[in-house]
Amino acid sequence: MTDRILIADLELSSHIGVPAAERAAAQRLTVNLVLEPVHDFSALGDALENTVDYFRVCEEVKALSLVRPRRLIETLAEEIASLLLARFAIRTVAVELRKYILPETSFVAVSLTRSREAHADGAA
């Protein structure tokens, strides 16, 4: 059995897009995260310090999205995964990043899954 923490539709603001004009103004993005903590929920003892503080996760992801302009949502998704694996006690993170740019679509999205083992080995 695998325990997971889900964060759905976290709203981000980012200067992102291939054309410079698109990056000029901040855009609304949303991210869905699935975090597999190092410790099973049964071992937490009802103590926040034994789990992943999802408030901190949200704050750090929002801050990361504003750090600098990027061309690709793929880049930001990879940076989110790397940040979370480096700073939180999680085995695996799945990131789905949505961008609301094309009028003919609800959204465009990228998704990826990264693990602590691959992150530690320097692999993507």
Coordinates of N, CA and C in Angstrom, one line a residue:
M1 N 0.8 -1.2 0.0 CA 0.0 0.0 0.0 C 0.9 1.2 0.0
T2 N 0.5 2.2 -0.8 CA 1.3 3.4 -0.9 C 0.5 4.6 -0.4
D3 N 1.1 5.4 0.5 CA 0.4 6.6 1.0 C 0.8 7.8 0.2
R4 N -0.2 8.6 -0.1 CA 0.1 9.8 -0.9 C -0.6 11.0 -0.4
I5 N 0.1 12.2 -0.6 CA -0.5 13.5 -0.3 C -0.8 14.1 -1.7
L6 N -2.0 14.6 -1.9 CA -2.5 15.2 -3.1 C -2.7 16.7 -2.9
I7 N -2.2 17.5 -3.8 CA -2.5 18.9 -3.8 C -3.0 19.2 -5.2
A8 N -4.3 19.7 -5.2 CA -5.0 19.9 -6.5 C -5.2 21.3 -6.8
D9 N -4.9 21.7 -8.1 CA -5.2 23.0 -8.6 C -4.6 24.2 -7.8
L10 N -3.3 24.0 -7.4 CA -2.6 25.1 -6.8 C -2.4 26.2 -7.8
E11 N -2.8 27.4 -7.5 CA -2.7 28.5 -8.5 C -1.3 29.1 -8.4
L12 N -0.6 29.3 -9.5 CA 0.7 29.9 -9.6 C 0.6 31.1 -10.6
S13 N 1.6 32.0 -10.4 CA 1.8 33.1 -11.3 C 3.2 33.0 -11.8
S14 N 3.4 33.1 -13.2 CA 4.7 33.0 -13.7 C 4.8 33.7 -15.0
H15 N 6.0 34.2 -15.3 CA 6.3 34.9 -16.6 C 6.8 33.7 -17.4
I16 N 6.0 33.2 -18.3 CA 6.4 32.0 -19.0 C 5.8 32.0 -20.5
G17 N 6.6 31.5 -21.4 CA 6.2 31.5 -22.8 C 7.4 31.6 -23.7
V18 N 7.2 31.1 -24.9 CA 8.3 31.2 -25.9 C 8.5 32.6 -26.4
P19 N 7.5 33.3 -26.9 CA 7.7 34.7 -27.3 C 7.9 35.6 -26.1
A20 N 8.8 36.6 -26.3 CA 9.1 37.6 -25.2 C 7.8 38.3 -24.8
A21 N 6.9 38.6 -25.8 CA 5.7 39.2 -25.5 C 4.8 38.4 -24.5
E22 N 4.8 37.1 -24.7 CA 4.1 36.2 -23.8 C 4.6 36.2 -22.4
R23 N 6.0 36.3 -22.3 CA 6.6 36.3 -20.9 C 6.5 37.7 -20.3
A24 N 6.1 38.7 -21.0 CA 6.1 40.1 -20.4 C 5.1 40.2 -19.2
A25 N 4.0 39.6 -19.3 CA 3.0 39.6 -18.2 C 2.9 38.3 -17.5
A26 N 2.7 38.3 -16.2 CA 2.5 37.1 -15.5 C 1.3 36.4 -16.0
Q27 N 1.4 35.0 -16.0 CA 0.2 34.2 -16.4 C -0.2 33.3 -15.3
R28 N -1.4 33.0 -15.3 CA -2.0 32.0 -14.3 C -1.7 30.6 -14.8
L29 N -1.1 29.8 -13.9 CA -0.9 28.4 -14.1 C -1.5 27.7 -13.0
T30 N -1.8 26.4 -13.1 CA -2.2 25.6 -12.0 C -1.3 24.3 -12.0
V31 N -1.1 23.8 -10.8 CA -0.3 22.6 -10.7 C -1.0 21.6 -9.8
N32 N -0.9 20.4 -10.2 CA -1.4 19.2 -9.4 C -0.2 18.4 -8.9
L33 N -0.1 18.1 -7.7 CA 1.0 17.4 -7.1 C 0.5 16.1 -6.4
V34 N 1.3 15.1 -6.6 CA 1.1 13.8 -5.9 C 2.4 13.5 -5.2
L35 N 2.4 13.5 -3.9 CA 3.6 13.3 -3.1 C 3.5 12.0 -2.4
E36 N 4.6 11.2 -2.6 CA 4.6 9.9 -1.8 C 5.7 10.1 -0.7
P37 N 5.2 10.3 0.5 CA 6.2 10.6 1.6 C 7.1 9.4 1.9
V38 N 8.2 9.7 2.5 CA 9.1 8.7 3.0 C 8.5 7.8 4.1
H39 N 7.8 8.4 5.0 CA 7.1 7.7 6.1 C 5.7 7.4 5.8
D40 N 5.3 6.1 6.1 CA 3.9 5.8 5.9 C 3.1 6.5 7.0
F41 N 1.8 6.8 6.6 CA 0.9 7.6 7.5 C 0.8 6.9 8.9
S42 N 0.9 5.6 8.9 CA 0.7 4.9 10.2 C 1.9 5.1 11.2
A43 N 3.0 5.7 10.7 CA 4.2 6.0 11.5 C 4.3 7.4 11.9
L44 N 3.3 8.2 11.6 CA 3.4 9.7 11.9 C 3.2 10.1 13.3
G45 N 2.4 9.4 14.1 CA 2.2 9.7 15.5 C 1.5 11.1 15.6
D46 N 0.7 11.5 14.6 CA -0.1 12.7 14.6 C 0.8 13.9 14.8
A47 N 2.1 13.9 14.3 CA 3.0 15.0 14.5 C 3.4 15.5 13.1
L48 N 3.2 16.8 12.9 CA 3.5 17.5 11.6 C 4.9 17.3 11.2
E49 N 5.9 17.3 12.2 CA 7.3 17.1 11.8 C 7.6 15.8 11.2
N50 N 6.7 14.8 11.3 CA 6.9 13.5 10.8 C 6.3 13.3 9.4
T51 N 5.7 14.3 8.9 CA 5.1 14.2 7.5 C 5.6 15.3 6.6
V52 N 4.9 15.5 5.5 CA 5.2 16.5 4.6 C 4.3 17.7 4.9
D53 N 4.8 18.8 5.2 CA 4.0 20.0 5.5 C 3.5 20.6 4.1
Y54 N 2.3 20.3 3.8 CA 1.8 20.7 2.5 C 1.6 22.2 2.4
F55 N 1.4 22.9 3.5 CA 1.4 24.4 3.4 C 2.7 24.9 2.9
R56 N 3.8 24.4 3.5 CA 5.2 24.8 3.0 C 5.4 24.4 1.6
V57 N 5.0 23.2 1.2 CA 5.1 22.8 -0.2 C 4.5 23.8 -1.1
C58 N 3.2 24.2 -0.8 CA 2.5 25.2 -1.6 C 3.3 26.5 -1.7
E59 N 3.7 27.0 -0.5 CA 4.4 28.3 -0.5 C 5.7 28.2 -1.3
E60 N 6.5 27.1 -1.2 CA 7.7 27.0 -1.9 C 7.5 26.9 -3.4
V61 N 6.5 26.2 -3.8 CA 6.2 26.1 -5.3 C 5.7 27.4 -5.8
K62 N 4.9 28.1 -5.1 CA 4.5 29.4 -5.6 C 5.6 30.4 -5.7
A63 N 6.5 30.4 -4.7 CA 7.7 31.2 -4.8 C 8.6 30.9 -6.0
L64 N 8.8 29.6 -6.2 CA 9.7 29.1 -7.3 C 9.1 29.6 -8.7
S65 N 7.8 29.6 -8.8 CA 7.2 30.0 -10.1 C 7.5 31.5 -10.4
L66 N 7.8 32.3 -9.4 CA 8.0 33.7 -9.6 C 9.5 34.1 -9.7
V67 N 10.4 33.1 -9.5 CA 11.8 33.4 -9.4 C 12.4 34.1 -10.6
R68 N 12.0 33.6 -11.8 CA 12.6 34.1 -13.0 C 11.7 33.7 -14.2
P69 N 11.8 34.4 -15.3 CA 11.0 34.0 -16.5 C 11.5 32.7 -17.1
R70 N 10.6 31.9 -17.7 CA 11.0 30.7 -18.3 C 10.2 30.6 -19.7
R71 N 10.8 29.9 -20.6 CA 10.2 29.7 -21.9 C 9.1 28.6 -21.9
L72 N 9.5 27.5 -21.2 CA 8.7 26.2 -21.3 C 8.1 25.8 -19.9
I73 N 6.9 25.4 -20.0 CA 6.3 24.8 -18.8 C 7.0 23.5 -18.4
E74 N 7.6 22.8 -19.3 CA 8.4 21.6 -19.0 C 9.5 22.0 -18.1
T75 N 10.1 23.1 -18.3 CA 11.2 23.5 -17.4 C 10.8 23.8 -16.0
L76 N 9.7 24.5 -15.9 CA 9.1 24.8 -14.5 C 8.7 23.5 -13.8
A77 N 8.0 22.6 -14.6 CA 7.6 21.3 -14.0 C 8.8 20.5 -13.4
E78 N 9.9 20.5 -14.2 CA 11.1 19.8 -13.7 C 11.7 20.5 -12.5
E79 N 11.7 21.8 -12.5 CA 12.2 22.5 -11.3 C 11.4 22.3 -10.1
I80 N 10.1 22.2 -10.3 CA 9.2 21.9 -9.1 C 9.5 20.6 -8.5
A81 N 9.6 19.6 -9.4 CA 10.0 18.2 -8.9 C 11.3 18.2 -8.2
S82 N 12.3 18.8 -8.8 CA 13.7 18.8 -8.1 C 13.6 19.5 -6.8
L83 N 12.9 20.7 -6.7 CA 12.8 21.4 -5.5 C 12.2 20.5 -4.4
L84 N 11.1 19.9 -4.7 CA 10.4 19.1 -3.7 C 11.2 17.9 -3.2
L85 N 11.9 17.2 -4.2 CA 12.7 16.1 -3.8 C 13.9 16.5 -2.9
A86 N 14.4 17.7 -3.2 CA 15.5 18.2 -2.4 C 15.2 18.7 -1.0
R87 N 14.0 19.3 -0.8 CA 13.6 19.9 0.4 C 12.6 19.2 1.3
F88 N 12.0 18.1 0.8 CA 11.0 17.4 1.6 C 11.2 15.9 1.6
A89 N 10.7 15.3 2.7 CA 10.9 13.9 2.9 C 9.9 13.1 2.0
I90 N 10.2 13.1 0.7 CA 9.3 12.4 -0.2 C 10.1 11.4 -1.1
R91 N 9.5 10.3 -1.4 CA 10.1 9.3 -2.2 C 9.9 9.6 -3.7
T92 N 8.7 10.0 -4.0 CA 8.3 10.2 -5.4 C 7.4 11.5 -5.5
V93 N 7.5 12.2 -6.5 CA 6.6 13.3 -6.8 C 6.1 13.3 -8.2
A94 N 4.8 13.5 -8.4 CA 4.2 13.6 -9.7 C 3.7 15.0 -9.9
V95 N 4.1 15.7 -11.0 CA 3.7 17.1 -11.2 C 2.9 17.1 -12.5
E96 N 1.8 17.8 -12.5 CA 1.0 18.1 -13.7 C 0.9 19.6 -13.7
L97 N 1.4 20.3 -14.7 CA 1.4 21.7 -14.7 C 0.6 22.2 -15.9
R98 N -0.4 23.0 -15.6 CA -1.4 23.4 -16.6 C -1.2 24.9 -17.0
K99 N -1.3 25.2 -18.2 CA -1.2 26.6 -18.7 C -2.5 26.9 -19.6
Y100 N -3.0 28.1 -19.4 CA -4.3 28.4 -20.0 C -4.0 29.5 -21.0
I101 N -3.5 29.1 -22.2 CA -3.1 30.0 -23.2 C -3.8 29.9 -24.5
L102 N -4.2 28.7 -24.9 CA -4.8 28.5 -26.2 C -6.3 28.6 -26.1
P103 N -6.9 29.5 -26.9 CA -8.4 29.8 -26.7 C -9.2 28.6 -27.1
E104 N -8.7 27.7 -27.9 CA -9.5 26.5 -28.4 C -9.4 25.3 -27.4
T105 N -8.7 25.5 -26.3 CA -8.5 24.4 -25.3 C -8.9 24.9 -23.9
S106 N -9.2 23.9 -23.1 CA -9.4 24.3 -21.7 C -8.0 24.6 -21.1
F107 N -7.0 23.8 -21.4 CA -5.6 24.1 -21.0 C -4.7 23.2 -21.8
V108 N -3.4 23.5 -21.7 CA -2.4 22.6 -22.1 C -1.6 22.2 -20.9
A109 N -1.0 21.0 -20.9 CA -0.4 20.6 -19.7 C 0.8 19.7 -20.0
V110 N 1.7 19.6 -19.0 CA 2.8 18.6 -19.0 C 2.7 17.9 -17.7
S111 N 3.2 16.6 -17.7 CA 3.2 15.9 -16.5 C 4.5 15.1 -16.4
L112 N 5.0 14.9 -15.2 CA 6.2 14.1 -15.0 C 6.1 13.4 -13.7
T113 N 6.9 12.4 -13.5 CA 7.1 11.8 -12.2 C 8.6 11.6 -12.0
R114 N 9.0 12.0 -10.8 CA 10.4 11.8 -10.4 C 10.5 11.2 -9.1
S115 N 11.6 10.5 -8.9 CA 11.8 9.8 -7.6 C 13.1 10.2 -6.9
R116 N 13.2 10.0 -5.6 CA 14.3 10.4 -4.8 C 15.6 9.7 -5.3
E117 N 15.5 8.4 -5.7 CA 16.7 7.7 -6.1 C 17.2 8.2 -7.4
A118 N 16.4 8.5 -8.4 CA 16.8 9.1 -9.6 C 17.4 10.5 -9.4
H119 N 16.8 11.3 -8.5 CA 17.2 12.6 -8.2 C 18.6 12.6 -7.6
A120 N 18.8 11.7 -6.7 CA 20.1 11.5 -6.0 C 21.2 11.1 -6.9
D121 N 20.8 10.3 -7.9 CA 21.8 9.8 -8.9 C 22.1 10.9 -10.0
G122 N 21.4 12.0 -10.0 CA 21.6 13.0 -11.0 C 20.8 12.8 -12.2
A123 N 20.0 11.8 -12.3 CA 19.2 11.5 -13.5 C 17.9 12.3 -13.4
A124 N 17.3 12.5 -14.6 CA 16.0 13.2 -14.6 C 14.9 12.3 -14.6

